[in-house]
């Protein structure tokens, strides 16, 4: 008959056997160093893959691009190399944000997003702007927020670092949608702040 007490389950294989154990997944150090001839940058490994070649024509000068694309969010990392040795101002980066994005009002934008007939349907807010010197090299560092009426994400965050060398300007940009910004902002900061030219 029925004897003895409760017996342990025999789920001996797979993650289901360890549901109460701490995950062995490494959430720290989830980056790989990408090194080109003149620059290096950390690339997030969780979900990021090299973009198809046609995305390298997104704007002039895109050297490399990685993306993490889901149905509700996206993020990408680009490095752009341009001729000319000049640290860009935020308004110089319009070509990377969309042709009709920059409205010139900056932080105190008066754009009316509720009026679909408004000519100013896109805006850029400069959330942070500074110049840093790292290993003797100057970097322009920005955090920009673009708002659009495209019905996607509620806006995009752009973490940018730029420097110059040998007659060229190097610009690293991490872009992510507003929906999952709480998750992506530490990743964006780590990627942007890892960018080194030289």
PDB file of N, CA and C in Angstrom, residues 118-189:
ATOM      1  N   UNK A 118       1.429  71.126 -36.532  1.00  0.00           N
ATOM      2  CA  UNK A 118       2.609  71.909 -36.171  1.00  0.00           C
ATOM      3  C   UNK A 118       3.794  71.486 -37.028  1.00  0.00           C
ATOM      4  N   UNK A 119       4.580  72.461 -37.450  1.00  0.00           N
ATOM      5  CA  UNK A 119       5.784  72.153 -38.220  1.00  0.00           C
ATOM      6  C   UNK A 119       6.877  71.609 -37.307  1.00  0.00           C
ATOM      7  N   UNK A 120       6.771  71.897 -36.019  1.00  0.00           N
ATOM      8  CA  UNK A 120       7.788  71.474 -35.053  1.00  0.00           C
ATOM      9  C   UNK A 120       7.334  70.199 -34.347  1.00  0.00           C
ATOM     10  N   UNK A 121       7.414  69.081 -35.037  1.00  0.00           N
ATOM     11  CA  UNK A 121       6.957  67.829 -34.454  1.00  0.00           C
ATOM     12  C   UNK A 121       8.093  67.038 -33.823  1.00  0.00           C
ATOM     13  N   UNK A 122       9.292  67.564 -33.878  1.00  0.00           N
ATOM     14  CA  UNK A 122      10.450  66.873 -33.334  1.00  0.00           C
ATOM     15  C   UNK A 122      11.225  67.859 -32.474  1.00  0.00           C
ATOM     16  N   UNK A 123      11.798  67.390 -31.389  1.00  0.00           N
ATOM     17  CA  UNK A 123      12.562  68.270 -30.515  1.00  0.00           C
ATOM     18  C   UNK A 123      13.729  67.518 -29.910  1.00  0.00           C
ATOM     19  N   UNK A 124      14.801  68.246 -29.638  1.00  0.00           N
ATOM     20  CA  UNK A 124      15.962  67.695 -28.953  1.00  0.00           C
ATOM     21  C   UNK A 124      16.157  68.471 -27.664  1.00  0.00           C
ATOM     22  N   UNK A 125      16.316  67.756 -26.583  1.00  0.00           N
ATOM     23  CA  UNK A 125      16.643  68.379 -25.313  1.00  0.00           C
ATOM     24  C   UNK A 125      18.044  67.944 -24.919  1.00  0.00           C
ATOM     25  N   UNK A 126      18.878  68.907 -24.566  1.00  0.00           N
ATOM     26  CA  UNK A 126      20.232  68.621 -24.104  1.00  0.00           C
ATOM     27  C   UNK A 126      20.145  68.431 -22.591  1.00  0.00           C
ATOM     28  N   UNK A 127      20.255  67.176 -22.138  1.00  0.00           N
ATOM     29  CA  UNK A 127      20.142  66.874 -20.721  1.00  0.00           C
ATOM     30  C   UNK A 127      21.474  67.026 -19.993  1.00  0.00           C
ATOM     31  N   UNK A 128      22.572  66.788 -20.713  1.00  0.00           N
ATOM     32  CA  UNK A 128      23.897  66.925 -20.121  1.00  0.00           C
ATOM     33  C   UNK A 128      24.896  67.215 -21.225  1.00  0.00           C
ATOM     34  N   UNK A 129      25.840  68.080 -20.928  1.00  0.00           N
ATOM     35  CA  UNK A 129      26.848  68.475 -21.904  1.00  0.00           C
ATOM     36  C   UNK A 129      28.111  68.847 -21.150  1.00  0.00           C
ATOM     37  N   UNK A 130      29.217  68.194 -21.489  1.00  0.00           N
ATOM     38  CA  UNK A 130      30.481  68.542 -20.848  1.00  0.00           C
ATOM     39  C   UNK A 130      31.656  68.191 -21.750  1.00  0.00           C
ATOM     40  N   UNK A 131      32.777  68.787 -21.445  1.00  0.00           N
ATOM     41  CA  UNK A 131      34.021  68.456 -22.134  1.00  0.00           C
ATOM     42  C   UNK A 131      34.935  67.818 -21.103  1.00  0.00           C
ATOM     43  N   UNK A 132      35.490  66.662 -21.441  1.00  0.00           N
ATOM     44  CA  UNK A 132      36.376  65.925 -20.527  1.00  0.00           C
ATOM     45  C   UNK A 132      37.737  65.766 -21.186  1.00  0.00           C
ATOM     46  N   UNK A 133      38.753  65.621 -20.369  1.00  0.00           N
ATOM     47  CA  UNK A 133      40.076  65.243 -20.863  1.00  0.00           C
ATOM     48  C   UNK A 133      40.412  63.894 -20.248  1.00  0.00           C
ATOM     49  N   UNK A 134      40.643  62.906 -21.110  1.00  0.00           N
ATOM     50  CA  UNK A 134      40.968  61.553 -20.682  1.00  0.00           C
ATOM     51  C   UNK A 134      42.268  61.155 -21.361  1.00  0.00           C
ATOM     52  N   UNK A 135      43.254  60.794 -20.577  1.00  0.00           N
ATOM     53  CA  UNK A 135      44.582  60.428 -21.097  1.00  0.00           C
ATOM     54  C   UNK A 135      45.118  61.503 -22.036  1.00  0.00           C
ATOM     55  N   UNK A 136      44.900  62.768 -21.673  1.00  0.00           N
ATOM     56  CA  UNK A 136      45.413  63.886 -22.454  1.00  0.00           C
ATOM     57  C   UNK A 136      44.623  64.234 -23.705  1.00  0.00           C
ATOM     58  N   UNK A 137      43.527  63.558 -23.953  1.00  0.00           N
ATOM     59  CA  UNK A 137      42.715  63.790 -25.147  1.00  0.00           C
ATOM     60  C   UNK A 137      41.371  64.375 -24.745  1.00  0.00           C
ATOM     61  N   UNK A 138      40.908  65.411 -25.486  1.00  0.00           N
ATOM     62  CA  UNK A 138      39.623  66.050 -25.189  1.00  0.00           C
ATOM     63  C   UNK A 138      38.471  65.267 -25.810  1.00  0.00           C
ATOM     64  N   UNK A 139      37.388  65.158 -25.040  1.00  0.00           N
ATOM     65  CA  UNK A 139      36.156  64.506 -25.480  1.00  0.00           C
ATOM     66  C   UNK A 139      34.983  65.435 -25.211  1.00  0.00           C
ATOM     67  N   UNK A 140      34.072  65.543 -26.167  1.00  0.00           N
ATOM     68  CA  UNK A 140      32.782  66.199 -25.955  1.00  0.00           C
ATOM     69  C   UNK A 140      31.804  65.084 -25.595  1.00  0.00           C
ATOM     70  N   UNK A 141      31.097  65.239 -24.473  1.00  0.00           N
ATOM     71  CA  UNK A 141      30.222  64.185 -23.959  1.00  0.00           C
ATOM     72  C   UNK A 141      28.825  64.770 -23.781  1.00  0.00           C
ATOM     73  N   UNK A 142      27.819  64.070 -24.344  1.00  0.00           N
ATOM     74  CA  UNK A 142      26.447  64.579 -24.314  1.00  0.00           C
ATOM     75  C   UNK A 142      25.461  63.495 -23.924  1.00  0.00           C
ATOM     76  N   UNK A 143      24.356  63.957 -23.328  1.00  0.00           N
ATOM     77  CA  UNK A 143      23.163  63.138 -23.155  1.00  0.00           C
ATOM     78  C   UNK A 143      22.025  63.945 -23.760  1.00  0.00           C
ATOM     79  N   UNK A 144      21.434  63.427 -24.833  1.00  0.00           N
ATOM     80  CA  UNK A 144      20.361  64.117 -25.543  1.00  0.00           C
ATOM     81  C   UNK A 144      19.091  63.268 -25.472  1.00  0.00           C
ATOM     82  N   UNK A 145      17.953  63.938 -25.462  1.00  0.00           N
ATOM     83  CA  UNK A 145      16.663  63.252 -25.515  1.00  0.00           C
ATOM     84  C   UNK A 145      15.886  63.833 -26.674  1.00  0.00           C
ATOM     85  N   UNK A 146      15.521  62.982 -27.628  1.00  0.00           N
ATOM     86  CA  UNK A 146      14.694  63.434 -28.751  1.00  0.00           C
ATOM     87  C   UNK A 146      13.278  62.949 -28.516  1.00  0.00           C
ATOM     88  N   UNK A 147      12.334  63.812 -28.787  1.00  0.00           N
ATOM     89  CA  UNK A 147      10.910  63.474 -28.702  1.00  0.00           C
ATOM     90  C   UNK A 147      10.338  63.584 -30.104  1.00  0.00           C
ATOM     91  N   UNK A 148       9.587  62.583 -30.498  1.00  0.00           N
ATOM     92  CA  UNK A 148       8.980  62.590 -31.823  1.00  0.00           C
ATOM     93  C   UNK A 148       7.520  62.192 -31.715  1.00  0.00           C
ATOM     94  N   UNK A 149       6.784  62.432 -32.765  1.00  0.00           N
ATOM     95  CA  UNK A 149       5.386  62.019 -32.803  1.00  0.00           C
ATOM     96  C   UNK A 149       5.207  60.809 -33.714  1.00  0.00           C
ATOM     97  N   UNK A 150       6.238  59.955 -33.754  1.00  0.00           N
ATOM     98  CA  UNK A 150       6.146  58.783 -34.618  1.00  0.00           C
ATOM     99  C   UNK A 150       5.404  57.633 -33.955  1.00  0.00           C
ATOM    100  N   UNK A 151       4.924  57.830 -32.714  1.00  0.00           N
ATOM    101  CA  UNK A 151       4.158  56.791 -32.032  1.00  0.00           C
ATOM    102  C   UNK A 151       5.002  55.656 -31.498  1.00  0.00           C
ATOM    103  N   UNK A 152       6.320  55.819 -31.482  1.00  0.00           N
ATOM    104  CA  UNK A 152       7.197  54.749 -31.046  1.00  0.00           C
ATOM    105  C   UNK A 152       8.103  55.231 -29.926  1.00  0.00           C
ATOM    106  N   UNK A 153       8.095  54.550 -28.829  1.00  0.00           N
ATOM    107  CA  UNK A 153       9.024  54.752 -27.727  1.00  0.00           C
ATOM    108  C   UNK A 153       8.766  55.991 -26.881  1.00  0.00           C
ATOM    109  N   UNK A 154       8.036  56.970 -27.337  1.00  0.00           N
ATOM    110  CA  UNK A 154       7.869  58.201 -26.589  1.00  0.00           C
ATOM    111  C   UNK A 154       9.086  59.094 -26.671  1.00  0.00           C
ATOM    112  N   UNK A 155      10.103  58.642 -27.327  1.00  0.00           N
ATOM    113  CA  UNK A 155      11.335  59.409 -27.467  1.00  0.00           C
ATOM    114  C   UNK A 155      12.533  58.484 -27.477  1.00  0.00           C
ATOM    115  N   UNK A 156      13.691  59.065 -27.723  1.00  0.00           N
ATOM    116  CA  UNK A 156      14.928  58.290 -27.777  1.00  0.00           C
ATOM    117  C   UNK A 156      16.008  59.024 -26.980  1.00  0.00           C
ATOM    118  N   UNK A 157      16.766  58.258 -26.234  1.00  0.00           N
ATOM    119  CA  UNK A 157      17.902  58.789 -25.487  1.00  0.00           C
ATOM    120  C   UNK A 157      19.169  58.524 -26.293  1.00  0.00           C
ATOM    121  N   UNK A 158      20.041  59.523 -26.358  1.00  0.00           N
ATOM    122  CA  UNK A 158      21.301  59.410 -27.105  1.00  0.00           C
ATOM    123  C   UNK A 158      22.442  59.784 -26.172  1.00  0.00           C
ATOM    124  N   UNK A 159      23.312  58.824 -25.870  1.00  0.00           N
ATOM    125  CA  UNK A 159      24.519  59.088 -25.089  1.00  0.00           C
ATOM    126  C   UNK A 159      25.665  59.151 -26.093  1.00  0.00           C
ATOM    127  N   UNK A 160      26.364  60.281 -26.138  1.00  0.00           N
ATOM    128  CA  UNK A 160      27.344  60.541 -27.193  1.00  0.00           C
ATOM    129  C   UNK A 160      28.679  60.935 -26.583  1.00  0.00           C
ATOM    130  N   UNK A 161      29.756  60.421 -27.180  1.00  0.00           N
ATOM    131  CA  UNK A 161      31.115  60.834 -26.841  1.00  0.00           C
ATOM    132  C   UNK A 161      31.855  61.038 -28.154  1.00  0.00           C
ATOM    133  N   UNK A 162      32.572  62.166 -28.249  1.00  0.00           N
ATOM    134  CA  UNK A 162      33.289  62.466 -29.498  1.00  0.00           C
ATOM    135  C   UNK A 162      34.683  62.980 -29.182  1.00  0.00           C
ATOM    136  N   UNK A 163      35.625  62.627 -30.054  1.00  0.00           N
ATOM    137  CA  UNK A 163      36.987  63.118 -29.921  1.00  0.00           C
ATOM    138  C   UNK A 163      37.606  63.223 -31.314  1.00  0.00           C
ATOM    139  N   UNK A 164      38.791  63.804 -31.388  1.00  0.00           N
ATOM    140  CA  UNK A 164      39.440  64.003 -32.687  1.00  0.00           C
ATOM    141  C   UNK A 164      40.854  63.435 -32.670  1.00  0.00           C
ATOM    142  N   UNK A 165      41.320  63.107 -33.881  1.00  0.00           N
ATOM    143  CA  UNK A 165      42.695  62.627 -34.038  1.00  0.00           C
ATOM    144  C   UNK A 165      43.027  62.538 -35.515  1.00  0.00           C
ATOM    145  N   UNK A 166      44.203  62.982 -35.889  1.00  0.00           N
ATOM    146  CA  UNK A 166      44.701  62.810 -37.253  1.00  0.00           C
ATOM    147  C   UNK A 166      43.784  63.369 -38.325  1.00  0.00           C
ATOM    148  N   UNK A 167      43.159  64.518 -38.078  1.00  0.00           N
ATOM    149  CA  UNK A 167      42.301  65.135 -39.079  1.00  0.00           C
ATOM    150  C   UNK A 167      40.915  64.530 -39.177  1.00  0.00           C
ATOM    151  N   UNK A 168      40.531  63.713 -38.205  1.00  0.00           N
ATOM    152  CA  UNK A 168      39.211  63.079 -38.225  1.00  0.00           C
ATOM    153  C   UNK A 168      38.502  63.285 -36.890  1.00  0.00           C
ATOM    154  N   UNK A 169      37.173  63.209 -36.937  1.00  0.00           N
ATOM    155  CA  UNK A 169      36.344  63.263 -35.738  1.00  0.00           C
ATOM    156  C   UNK A 169      35.679  61.904 -35.560  1.00  0.00           C
ATOM    157  N   UNK A 170      35.773  61.369 -34.363  1.00  0.00           N
ATOM    158  CA  UNK A 170      35.214  60.061 -34.027  1.00  0.00           C
ATOM    159  C   UNK A 170      34.059  60.277 -33.059  1.00  0.00           C
ATOM    160  N   UNK A 171      32.887  59.724 -33.380  1.00  0.00           N
ATOM    161  CA  UNK A 171      31.684  59.931 -32.564  1.00  0.00           C
ATOM    162  C   UNK A 171      31.072  58.573 -32.221  1.00  0.00           C
ATOM    163  N   UNK A 172      30.985  58.282 -30.927  1.00  0.00           N
ATOM    164  CA  UNK A 172      30.300  57.073 -30.455  1.00  0.00           C
ATOM    165  C   UNK A 172      28.933  57.493 -29.935  1.00  0.00           C
ATOM    166  N   UNK A 173      27.899  56.726 -30.291  1.00  0.00           N
ATOM    167  CA  UNK A 173      26.543  57.068 -29.876  1.00  0.00           C
ATOM    168  C   UNK A 173      25.799  55.806 -29.467  1.00  0.00           C
ATOM    169  N   UNK A 174      25.220  55.829 -28.275  1.00  0.00           N
ATOM    170  CA  UNK A 174      24.331  54.766 -27.820  1.00  0.00           C
ATOM    171  C   UNK A 174      22.931  55.357 -27.822  1.00  0.00           C
ATOM    172  N   UNK A 175      22.008  54.731 -28.531  1.00  0.00           N
ATOM    173  CA  UNK A 175      20.630  55.207 -28.620  1.00  0.00           C
ATOM    174  C   UNK A 175      19.698  54.116 -28.106  1.00  0.00           C
ATOM    175  N   UNK A 176      18.720  54.517 -27.294  1.00  0.00           N
ATOM    176  CA  UNK A 176      17.725  53.564 -26.798  1.00  0.00           C
ATOM    177  C   UNK A 176      16.389  54.269 -26.623  1.00  0.00           C
ATOM    178  N   UNK A 177      15.321  53.512 -26.772  1.00  0.00           N
ATOM    179  CA  UNK A 177      13.981  54.050 -26.619  1.00  0.00           C
ATOM    180  C   UNK A 177      13.647  54.376 -25.176  1.00  0.00           C
ATOM    181  N   UNK A 178      12.681  55.258 -25.001  1.00  0.00           N
ATOM    182  CA  UNK A 178      12.289  55.738 -23.680  1.00  0.00           C
ATOM    183  C   UNK A 178      11.572  54.672 -22.857  1.00  0.00           C
ATOM    184  N   UNK A 179      10.911  53.715 -23.510  1.00  0.00           N
ATOM    185  CA  UNK A 179      10.103  52.720 -22.799  1.00  0.00           C
ATOM    186  C   UNK A 179      10.914  51.914 -21.788  1.00  0.00           C
ATOM    187  N   UNK A 180      12.126  51.550 -22.146  1.00  0.00           N
ATOM    188  CA  UNK A 180      12.949  50.723 -21.259  1.00  0.00           C
ATOM    189  C   UNK A 180      14.210  51.460 -20.826  1.00  0.00           C
ATOM    190  N   UNK A 181      14.090  52.777 -20.682  1.00  0.00           N
ATOM    191  CA  UNK A 181      15.260  53.570 -20.358  1.00  0.00           C
ATOM    192  C   UNK A 181      15.816  53.226 -18.978  1.00  0.00           C
ATOM    193  N   UNK A 182      14.976  52.864 -18.038  1.00  0.00           N
ATOM    194  CA  UNK A 182      15.445  52.476 -16.713  1.00  0.00           C
ATOM    195  C   UNK A 182      16.441  51.327 -16.786  1.00  0.00           C
ATOM    196  N   UNK A 183      16.200  50.394 -17.685  1.00  0.00           N
ATOM    197  CA  UNK A 183      17.097  49.255 -17.880  1.00  0.00           C
ATOM    198  C   UNK A 183      18.335  49.645 -18.684  1.00  0.00           C
ATOM    199  N   UNK A 184      18.169  50.503 -19.689  1.00  0.00           N
ATOM    200  CA  UNK A 184      19.253  50.780 -20.632  1.00  0.00           C
ATOM    201  C   UNK A 184      20.203  51.905 -20.222  1.00  0.00           C
ATOM    202  N   UNK A 185      19.833  52.758 -19.268  1.00  0.00           N
ATOM    203  CA  UNK A 185      20.682  53.923 -19.034  1.00  0.00           C
ATOM    204  C   UNK A 185      22.046  53.573 -18.464  1.00  0.00           C
ATOM    205  N   UNK A 186      22.163  52.569 -17.598  1.00  0.00           N
ATOM    206  CA  UNK A 186      23.482  52.178 -17.098  1.00  0.00           C
ATOM    207  C   UNK A 186      24.333  51.571 -18.208  1.00  0.00           C
ATOM    208  N   UNK A 187      23.690  50.820 -19.096  1.00  0.00           N
ATOM    209  CA  UNK A 187      24.401  50.252 -20.244  1.00  0.00           C
ATOM    210  C   UNK A 187      24.893  51.387 -21.143  1.00  0.00           C
ATOM    211  N   UNK A 188      24.027  52.357 -21.418  1.00  0.00           N
ATOM    212  CA  UNK A 188      24.392  53.489 -22.275  1.00  0.00           C
ATOM    213  C   UNK A 188      25.573  54.248 -21.701  1.00  0.00           C
ATOM    214  N   UNK A 189      25.542  54.509 -20.418  1.00  0.00           N
ATOM    215  CA  UNK A 189      26.626  55.257 -19.776  1.00  0.00           C
ATOM    216  C   UNK A 189      27.940  54.469 -19.856  1.00  0.00           C
TER     217      UNK A 189
END
